[in-house]
Amino acid sequence: MERPVVGRFAPSPSGYMHIGNLLSMLLAWLDCRALGGELVFRMEDLDPARSKPVFAEAMAEDLRWLGLDWDRGWPDPDFAQSRRTARYEAAFRRLEERGLVYPCWCSRAERLAAANAPHPGEQLGDAACRCARLSREERAARLLSGRAPAWKLRCPDETISVADGHYGLFSQNPAREGGDCIVRRADGVYAYQLAVSVDDMEMGVTRVVRGRDLLSSAPKQKWLIETLGGAAPDYCHGPLIASGGGKLSKRLGSLSTRELRVEFSPEALVGRLAFFCGLIEKEEPVSPRELLSVFSWDKVAKDDILI
Ligand code: GLU
């Protein structure tokens, strides 16, 4: 049965958005609106140490300023990950019943790094982690030590393929590439891969549009959703913006929305983003709604956009 189209914005309020975040949000909005779908705005404020309400407020305000609207979501508490712990807990218990999670006593630094969204260069391989292979005695001794473990997902040792709407077929063996990931930290906070999968599933998301740095997470998320009994969304990743050019472009690449808003009108900024990613041939001010008539993934760049 055809499911109604549901897209989402899912920023992490750990700082102000920058031009790369804005491009991802614009593409998510265009994709969803072009399909006549409903847009959900989810606040990914999982990590209490990094998330700040001031950034959450600013993100919502920046999206409105840019002309990107949504249909349901934040500030409704049901759409803030920090308020959805019971749902992650329920999914975790289901995975536990099936033997798909195991305790891990590796160091705190390793756990924290592995629990955040794995942007390139951040993902820790877990080759050094022996926790999945502890003998019964070793595990019992660690449990007795009183130190709370993190919990890791036993990733499937099989090829999982995702038909990405922009980059084509992407296949990965999650157990061998990237390895088991933390789903619950030692301090009880649920981690990115579990939370995002549960949320996309329970919010009925059918279109995940985001930056291509998260393409490598898609097979794991698809598998998790299907393992939990849900229907995986379609994934469509977009190009990243990298500031590699001269002085001016480096500056633009590092500016936050707060600063960009001083220099640009909303239409001028949308026009620049649309020009950067290939949607329009000449840079000129345009509103997101006006862009809808020319939007097509075929026009969107695949390579990183060097500014
Ligand atoms: N919250 C993540 C980020 O801001 C994005 C998660 C996702 O789109 O799956 O990097």
mmCIF file of C-alpha atoms and ligand atoms in Angstrom:
data_model
loop_
_atom_site.group_PDB
_atom_site.id
_atom_site.type_symbol
_atom_site.label_atom_id
_atom_site.label_comp_id
_atom_site.label_asym_id
_atom_site.label_seq_id
_atom_site.Cartn_x
_atom_site.Cartn_y
_atom_site.Cartn_z
ATOM 1 C CA MET A 1 0.000 0.000 0.000
ATOM 2 C CA GLU A 2 1.308 3.479 -0.882
ATOM 3 C CA ARG A 3 2.195 5.402 2.252
ATOM 4 C CA PRO A 4 1.572 9.153 2.416
ATOM 5 C CA VAL A 5 4.795 11.090 1.855
ATOM 6 C CA VAL A 6 6.344 12.340 5.090
ATOM 7 C CA GLY A 7 9.668 14.179 5.079
ATOM 8 C CA ARG A 8 11.602 15.584 7.994
ATOM 9 C CA PHE A 9 13.992 18.223 9.293
ATOM 10 C CA ALA A 10 16.170 16.687 12.005
ATOM 11 C CA PRO A 11 18.846 19.122 13.186
ATOM 12 C CA SER A 12 20.932 18.727 16.334
ATOM 13 C CA PRO A 13 20.828 21.902 18.436
ATOM 14 C CA SER A 14 24.488 21.838 19.412
ATOM 15 C CA GLY A 15 25.314 25.117 17.668
ATOM 16 C CA TYR A 16 23.893 27.593 15.176
ATOM 17 C CA MET A 17 23.246 26.223 11.699
ATOM 18 C CA HIS A 18 25.722 27.002 8.936
ATOM 19 C CA ILE A 19 25.394 27.109 5.195
ATOM 20 C CA GLY A 20 25.736 23.331 4.792
ATOM 21 C CA ASN A 21 22.860 22.668 7.222
ATOM 22 C CA LEU A 22 20.740 25.178 5.350
ATOM 23 C CA LEU A 23 21.330 23.433 2.032
ATOM 24 C CA SER A 24 20.246 20.101 3.554
ATOM 25 C CA MET A 25 17.109 21.699 5.025
ATOM 26 C CA LEU A 26 16.290 23.408 1.725
ATOM 27 C CA LEU A 27 16.642 20.132 -0.200
ATOM 28 C CA ALA A 28 14.514 18.280 2.383
ATOM 29 C CA TRP A 29 11.829 20.946 2.081
ATOM 30 C CA LEU A 30 11.884 21.020 -1.743
ATOM 31 C CA ASP A 31 11.806 17.228 -1.986
ATOM 32 C CA CYS A 32 8.879 16.919 0.390
ATOM 33 C CA ARG A 33 6.845 19.815 -0.962
ATOM 34 C CA ALA A 34 7.427 18.744 -4.584
ATOM 35 C CA LEU A 35 5.877 15.392 -3.665
ATOM 36 C CA GLY A 36 2.980 17.066 -1.857
ATOM 37 C CA GLY A 37 4.145 15.526 1.418
ATOM 38 C CA GLU A 38 3.920 16.459 5.051
ATOM 39 C CA LEU A 39 7.022 17.804 6.792
ATOM 40 C CA VAL A 40 7.950 16.883 10.337
ATOM 41 C CA PHE A 41 10.402 18.946 12.380
ATOM 42 C CA ARG A 42 12.235 16.823 14.916
ATOM 43 C CA MET A 43 14.736 18.266 17.349
ATOM 44 C CA GLU A 44 17.653 15.866 17.804
ATOM 45 C CA ASP A 45 18.590 17.047 21.279
ATOM 46 C CA LEU A 46 19.643 13.640 22.528
ATOM 47 C CA ASP A 47 22.915 14.604 24.074
ATOM 48 C CA PRO A 48 22.187 16.724 27.164
ATOM 49 C CA ALA A 49 25.762 17.993 27.331
ATOM 50 C CA ARG A 50 25.812 19.331 23.765
ATOM 51 C CA SER A 51 22.222 20.423 23.143
ATOM 52 C CA LYS A 52 21.096 23.899 24.144
ATOM 53 C CA PRO A 53 17.522 25.257 24.009
ATOM 54 C CA VAL A 54 18.883 28.530 22.630
ATOM 55 C CA PHE A 55 20.158 26.709 19.531
ATOM 56 C CA ALA A 56 16.869 24.826 19.123
ATOM 57 C CA GLU A 57 14.954 28.116 19.180
ATOM 58 C CA ALA A 58 17.421 29.673 16.754
ATOM 59 C CA MET A 59 17.110 26.755 14.303
ATOM 60 C CA ALA A 60 13.342 27.005 14.196
ATOM 61 C CA GLU A 61 13.584 30.740 13.751
ATOM 62 C CA ASP A 62 16.159 30.424 10.966
ATOM 63 C CA LEU A 63 13.995 27.951 9.065
ATOM 64 C CA ARG A 64 11.004 30.267 9.303
ATOM 65 C CA TRP A 65 13.150 33.214 8.231
ATOM 66 C CA LEU A 66 14.335 31.292 5.190
ATOM 67 C CA GLY A 67 10.739 30.430 4.249
ATOM 68 C CA LEU A 68 10.894 26.727 5.102
ATOM 69 C CA ASP A 69 7.712 25.697 6.882
ATOM 70 C CA TRP A 70 6.713 22.407 8.486
ATOM 71 C CA ASP A 71 3.416 20.747 9.337
ATOM 72 C CA ARG A 72 3.992 19.139 12.715
ATOM 73 C CA GLY A 73 6.787 18.834 15.181
ATOM 74 C CA TRP A 74 8.909 20.854 17.502
ATOM 75 C CA PRO A 75 8.197 22.548 19.976
ATOM 76 C CA ASP A 76 5.654 19.783 20.617
ATOM 77 C CA PRO A 77 7.606 17.685 23.164
ATOM 78 C CA ASP A 78 6.748 14.512 21.222
ATOM 79 C CA PHE A 79 9.186 15.741 18.587
ATOM 80 C CA ALA A 80 12.153 16.405 20.873
ATOM 81 C CA GLN A 81 14.401 13.373 21.250
ATOM 82 C CA SER A 82 15.197 14.314 24.840
ATOM 83 C CA ARG A 83 11.516 13.666 25.644
ATOM 84 C CA ARG A 84 11.210 10.366 23.798
ATOM 85 C CA THR A 85 13.303 8.147 26.063
ATOM 86 C CA ALA A 86 10.429 5.735 26.819
ATOM 87 C CA ARG A 87 10.101 4.941 23.118
ATOM 88 C CA TYR A 88 13.835 4.246 22.740
ATOM 89 C CA GLU A 89 13.694 2.117 25.876
ATOM 90 C CA ALA A 90 10.858 0.012 24.417
ATOM 91 C CA ALA A 91 12.784 -0.533 21.167
ATOM 92 C CA PHE A 92 15.936 -1.333 23.130
ATOM 93 C CA ARG A 93 14.054 -4.006 25.135
ATOM 94 C CA ARG A 94 12.840 -5.596 21.914
ATOM 95 C CA LEU A 95 16.378 -5.747 20.589
ATOM 96 C CA GLU A 96 17.579 -7.128 23.913
ATOM 97 C CA GLU A 97 14.958 -9.909 23.846
ATOM 98 C CA ARG A 98 16.349 -10.961 20.493
ATOM 99 C CA GLY A 99 19.966 -10.934 21.685
ATOM 100 C CA LEU A 100 20.831 -8.032 19.401
ATOM 101 C CA VAL A 101 22.473 -5.829 22.041
ATOM 102 C CA TYR A 102 25.328 -6.524 24.435
ATOM 103 C CA PRO A 103 27.070 -4.598 27.225
ATOM 104 C CA CYS A 104 30.357 -2.861 26.441
ATOM 105 C CA TRP A 105 32.834 -1.642 29.015
ATOM 106 C CA CYS A 106 35.198 0.255 26.731
ATOM 107 C CA SER A 107 36.432 3.679 27.782
ATOM 108 C CA ARG A 108 34.198 6.713 28.109
ATOM 109 C CA ALA A 109 36.032 8.653 25.389
ATOM 110 C CA GLU A 110 35.424 5.828 22.938
ATOM 111 C CA ARG A 111 31.752 5.568 23.892
ATOM 112 C CA LEU A 112 31.047 9.256 23.487
ATOM 113 C CA ALA A 113 32.676 9.427 20.088
ATOM 114 C CA ALA A 114 30.839 6.352 18.861
ATOM 115 C CA ALA A 115 27.447 7.540 20.130
ATOM 116 C CA ASN A 116 27.359 10.775 18.130
ATOM 117 C CA ALA A 117 26.233 10.912 14.522
ATOM 118 C CA PRO A 118 29.137 9.482 12.542
ATOM 119 C CA HIS A 119 30.304 12.231 10.280
ATOM 120 C CA PRO A 120 33.337 11.299 8.182
ATOM 121 C CA GLY A 121 36.474 10.984 10.191
ATOM 122 C CA GLU A 122 34.554 10.755 13.451
ATOM 123 C CA GLN A 123 33.514 7.169 13.324
ATOM 124 C CA LEU A 124 35.528 4.930 15.591
ATOM 125 C CA GLY A 125 36.151 1.424 14.394
ATOM 126 C CA ASP A 126 35.573 -1.008 17.213
ATOM 127 C CA ALA A 127 38.255 -3.450 16.245
ATOM 128 C CA ALA A 128 39.807 -2.983 19.678
ATOM 129 C CA CYS A 129 36.541 -3.736 21.505
ATOM 130 C CA ARG A 130 36.338 -7.310 22.739
ATOM 131 C CA CYS A 131 33.080 -6.897 24.652
ATOM 132 C CA ALA A 132 31.003 -8.900 22.154
ATOM 133 C CA ARG A 133 33.344 -11.825 22.592
ATOM 134 C CA LEU A 134 33.799 -11.937 26.371
ATOM 135 C CA SER A 135 33.570 -15.324 28.025
ATOM 136 C CA ARG A 136 30.715 -15.856 30.451
ATOM 137 C CA GLU A 137 33.177 -15.507 33.378
ATOM 138 C CA GLU A 138 34.686 -12.274 32.040
ATOM 139 C CA ARG A 139 31.246 -10.775 31.521
ATOM 140 C CA ALA A 140 30.105 -11.799 35.015
ATOM 141 C CA ALA A 141 33.241 -10.253 36.543
ATOM 142 C CA ARG A 142 32.613 -6.977 34.737
ATOM 143 C CA LEU A 143 28.966 -6.909 35.746
ATOM 144 C CA LEU A 144 30.082 -7.401 39.347
ATOM 145 C CA SER A 145 32.556 -4.507 39.108
ATOM 146 C CA GLY A 146 29.565 -2.167 39.404
ATOM 147 C CA ARG A 147 30.685 0.014 36.501
ATOM 148 C CA ALA A 148 27.695 0.670 34.233
ATOM 149 C CA PRO A 149 28.236 -0.577 30.688
ATOM 150 C CA ALA A 150 27.214 1.081 27.465
ATOM 151 C CA TRP A 151 25.137 -1.137 25.154
ATOM 152 C CA LYS A 152 26.082 -1.949 21.615
ATOM 153 C CA LEU A 153 24.019 -3.148 18.706
ATOM 154 C CA ARG A 154 25.127 -6.450 17.184
ATOM 155 C CA CYS A 155 25.197 -5.315 13.580
ATOM 156 C CA PRO A 156 24.310 -7.790 10.816
ATOM 157 C CA ASP A 157 27.190 -9.489 9.049
ATOM 158 C CA GLU A 158 25.475 -9.303 5.674
ATOM 159 C CA THR A 159 25.267 -6.880 2.784
ATOM 160 C CA ILE A 160 22.484 -4.338 3.193
ATOM 161 C CA SER A 161 21.663 -2.210 0.150
ATOM 162 C CA VAL A 162 19.953 1.130 0.030
ATOM 163 C CA ALA A 163 18.727 2.586 -3.260
ATOM 164 C CA ASP A 164 19.663 6.193 -2.604
ATOM 165 C CA GLY A 165 17.501 8.571 -4.601
ATOM 166 C CA HIS A 166 20.499 10.705 -5.563
ATOM 167 C CA TYR A 167 23.642 8.593 -5.305
ATOM 168 C CA GLY A 168 22.166 5.286 -6.478
ATOM 169 C CA LEU A 169 22.739 1.865 -4.962
ATOM 170 C CA PHE A 170 24.773 1.956 -1.767
ATOM 171 C CA SER A 171 25.720 -1.362 -0.204
ATOM 172 C CA GLN A 172 27.435 -2.041 3.063
ATOM 173 C CA ASN A 173 28.153 -4.877 5.458
ATOM 174 C CA PRO A 174 27.457 -3.050 8.746
ATOM 175 C CA ALA A 175 29.338 -5.568 10.920
ATOM 176 C CA ARG A 176 32.512 -5.259 8.836
ATOM 177 C CA GLU A 177 32.323 -1.627 7.822
ATOM 178 C CA GLY A 178 31.952 0.622 10.838
ATOM 179 C CA GLY A 179 31.153 -2.242 13.176
ATOM 180 C CA ASP A 180 28.790 -2.507 16.110
ATOM 181 C CA CYS A 181 27.556 0.848 17.328
ATOM 182 C CA ILE A 182 26.516 2.148 20.722
ATOM 183 C CA VAL A 183 22.759 2.304 21.133
ATOM 184 C CA ARG A 184 22.703 3.238 24.802
ATOM 185 C CA ARG A 185 25.473 5.086 26.574
ATOM 186 C CA ALA A 186 26.697 4.120 30.031
ATOM 187 C CA ASP A 187 24.862 7.130 31.445
ATOM 188 C CA GLY A 188 21.571 5.772 30.056
ATOM 189 C CA VAL A 189 21.259 8.243 27.170
ATOM 190 C CA TYR A 190 20.137 6.528 23.979
ATOM 191 C CA ALA A 191 22.361 7.136 20.988
ATOM 192 C CA TYR A 192 21.918 8.429 17.475
ATOM 193 C CA GLN A 193 21.425 5.265 15.384
ATOM 194 C CA LEU A 194 18.685 3.854 17.597
ATOM 195 C CA ALA A 195 16.907 7.161 18.206
ATOM 196 C CA VAL A 196 16.862 8.229 14.560
ATOM 197 C CA SER A 197 15.594 4.826 13.406
ATOM 198 C CA VAL A 198 12.832 4.653 16.042
ATOM 199 C CA ASP A 199 11.786 8.212 15.265
ATOM 200 C CA ASP A 200 11.733 7.836 11.490
ATOM 201 C CA MET A 201 9.699 4.660 11.935
ATOM 202 C CA GLU A 202 7.228 5.984 14.508
ATOM 203 C CA MET A 203 6.772 9.352 12.827
ATOM 204 C CA GLY A 204 5.886 7.582 9.590
ATOM 205 C CA VAL A 205 8.784 9.215 7.716
ATOM 206 C CA THR A 206 8.964 7.985 4.121
ATOM 207 C CA ARG A 207 11.648 10.381 2.762
ATOM 208 C CA VAL A 208 14.943 10.983 4.545
ATOM 209 C CA VAL A 209 16.768 13.846 2.852
ATOM 210 C CA ARG A 210 20.019 14.951 4.501
ATOM 211 C CA GLY A 211 23.711 15.498 3.811
ATOM 212 C CA ARG A 212 25.731 12.742 2.190
ATOM 213 C CA ASP A 213 27.945 12.407 5.286
ATOM 214 C CA LEU A 214 25.121 10.254 6.693
ATOM 215 C CA LEU A 215 24.774 7.973 3.645
ATOM 216 C CA SER A 216 27.005 5.439 5.395
ATOM 217 C CA SER A 217 24.456 5.239 8.244
ATOM 218 C CA ALA A 218 21.516 4.476 5.944
ATOM 219 C CA PRO A 219 22.009 0.682 5.632
ATOM 220 C CA LYS A 220 22.219 0.303 9.421
ATOM 221 C CA GLN A 221 19.136 2.461 9.930
ATOM 222 C CA LYS A 222 17.184 0.611 7.248
ATOM 223 C CA TRP A 223 18.089 -2.703 8.888
ATOM 224 C CA LEU A 224 17.194 -1.442 12.373
ATOM 225 C CA ILE A 225 13.789 -0.175 11.257
ATOM 226 C CA GLU A 226 12.977 -3.413 9.485
ATOM 227 C CA THR A 227 14.229 -5.444 12.454
ATOM 228 C CA LEU A 228 11.889 -3.456 14.690
ATOM 229 C CA GLY A 229 9.001 -4.304 12.364
ATOM 230 C CA GLY A 230 8.746 -0.983 10.506
ATOM 231 C CA ALA A 231 8.957 0.038 6.869
ATOM 232 C CA ALA A 232 12.204 1.819 6.015
ATOM 233 C CA PRO A 233 11.937 5.222 4.339
ATOM 234 C CA ASP A 234 13.446 6.115 0.985
ATOM 235 C CA TYR A 235 16.828 7.758 1.456
ATOM 236 C CA CYS A 236 18.011 10.630 -0.674
ATOM 237 C CA HIS A 237 21.284 12.270 0.292
ATOM 238 C CA GLY A 238 22.474 15.634 -0.905
ATOM 239 C CA PRO A 239 25.931 17.137 -1.518
ATOM 240 C CA LEU A 240 27.934 18.791 1.229
ATOM 241 C CA ILE A 241 29.372 22.264 1.107
ATOM 242 C CA ALA A 242 33.103 22.463 1.691
ATOM 243 C CA SER A 243 34.944 25.720 1.960
ATOM 244 C CA GLY A 244 38.102 25.213 -0.017
ATOM 245 C CA GLY A 245 38.335 28.400 -2.016
ATOM 246 C CA GLY A 246 39.806 31.800 -1.349
ATOM 247 C CA LYS A 247 39.494 34.044 1.639
ATOM 248 C CA LEU A 248 35.937 35.144 0.975
ATOM 249 C CA SER A 249 34.567 31.661 0.460
ATOM 250 C CA LYS A 250 36.343 30.312 3.529
ATOM 251 C CA ARG A 251 34.656 33.018 5.467
ATOM 252 C CA LEU A 252 31.222 32.177 4.040
ATOM 253 C CA GLY A 253 31.749 28.517 4.843
ATOM 254 C CA SER A 254 32.395 29.233 8.472
ATOM 255 C CA LEU A 255 29.606 31.750 9.043
ATOM 256 C CA SER A 256 26.640 30.710 11.148
ATOM 257 C CA THR A 257 23.066 31.570 10.165
ATOM 258 C CA ARG A 258 23.173 34.349 12.722
ATOM 259 C CA GLU A 259 25.931 36.036 10.721
ATOM 260 C CA LEU A 260 24.616 35.039 7.296
ATOM 261 C CA ARG A 261 21.343 36.763 8.165
ATOM 262 C CA VAL A 262 23.144 40.063 8.575
ATOM 263 C CA GLU A 263 24.567 39.829 5.060
ATOM 264 C CA PHE A 264 21.751 38.186 3.110
ATOM 265 C CA SER A 265 18.023 38.519 2.654
ATOM 266 C CA PRO A 266 16.238 35.135 2.799
ATOM 267 C CA GLU A 267 15.749 35.136 -0.990
ATOM 268 C CA ALA A 268 19.372 36.075 -1.639
ATOM 269 C CA LEU A 269 20.562 33.215 0.554
ATOM 270 C CA VAL A 270 18.164 30.690 -1.004
ATOM 271 C CA GLY A 271 19.313 31.941 -4.425
ATOM 272 C CA ARG A 272 22.923 31.368 -3.502
ATOM 273 C CA LEU A 273 22.229 27.867 -2.166
ATOM 274 C CA ALA A 274 20.187 27.001 -5.266
ATOM 275 C CA PHE A 275 22.982 28.277 -7.512
ATOM 276 C CA PHE A 276 25.667 26.430 -5.543
ATOM 277 C CA CYS A 277 23.887 23.105 -5.843
ATOM 278 C CA GLY A 278 22.931 23.492 -9.510
ATOM 279 C CA LEU A 279 19.208 24.196 -9.297
ATOM 280 C CA ILE A 280 19.495 27.552 -11.055
ATOM 281 C CA GLU A 281 22.050 28.625 -13.662
ATOM 282 C CA LYS A 282 22.371 32.228 -12.611
ATOM 283 C CA GLU A 283 22.591 33.415 -9.033
ATOM 284 C CA GLU A 284 19.568 35.537 -8.230
ATOM 285 C CA PRO A 285 17.205 35.997 -5.297
ATOM 286 C CA VAL A 286 14.473 33.379 -5.188
ATOM 287 C CA SER A 287 12.051 32.051 -2.597
ATOM 288 C CA PRO A 288 11.815 28.335 -1.737
ATOM 289 C CA ARG A 289 8.297 28.266 -3.151
ATOM 290 C CA GLU A 290 9.468 29.767 -6.476
ATOM 291 C CA LEU A 291 12.223 27.154 -6.625
ATOM 292 C CA LEU A 292 9.671 24.351 -6.498
ATOM 293 C CA SER A 293 8.835 24.832 -10.171
ATOM 294 C CA VAL A 294 12.449 24.139 -11.225
ATOM 295 C CA PHE A 295 13.347 21.585 -8.548
ATOM 296 C CA SER A 296 14.607 18.233 -9.755
ATOM 297 C CA TRP A 297 17.194 15.943 -8.195
ATOM 298 C CA ASP A 298 18.729 15.541 -11.681
ATOM 299 C CA LYS A 299 19.989 19.106 -11.465
ATOM 300 C CA VAL A 300 21.478 18.769 -7.991
ATOM 301 C CA ALA A 301 25.273 18.359 -7.825
ATOM 302 C CA LYS A 302 26.647 15.053 -6.590
ATOM 303 C CA ASP A 303 30.157 16.198 -5.781
ATOM 304 C CA ASP A 304 30.829 18.284 -2.713
ATOM 305 C CA ILE A 305 30.275 21.937 -3.447
ATOM 306 C CA LEU A 306 33.534 23.806 -3.032
ATOM 307 C CA ILE A 307 32.903 27.409 -2.221
HETATM 308 N N1 GLU B 1 20.751 15.320 13.698
HETATM 309 C C1 GLU B 1 21.699 14.924 12.696
HETATM 310 C C2 GLU B 1 22.624 16.090 12.382
HETATM 311 O O1 GLU B 1 22.240 17.231 12.603
HETATM 312 C C3 GLU B 1 21.033 14.505 11.417
HETATM 313 C C4 GLU B 1 20.397 13.207 11.569
HETATM 314 C C5 GLU B 1 19.712 12.677 10.342
HETATM 315 O O2 GLU B 1 19.312 13.451 9.470
HETATM 316 O O3 GLU B 1 19.537 11.459 10.275
HETATM 317 O O4 GLU B 1 23.722 15.838 11.930
#
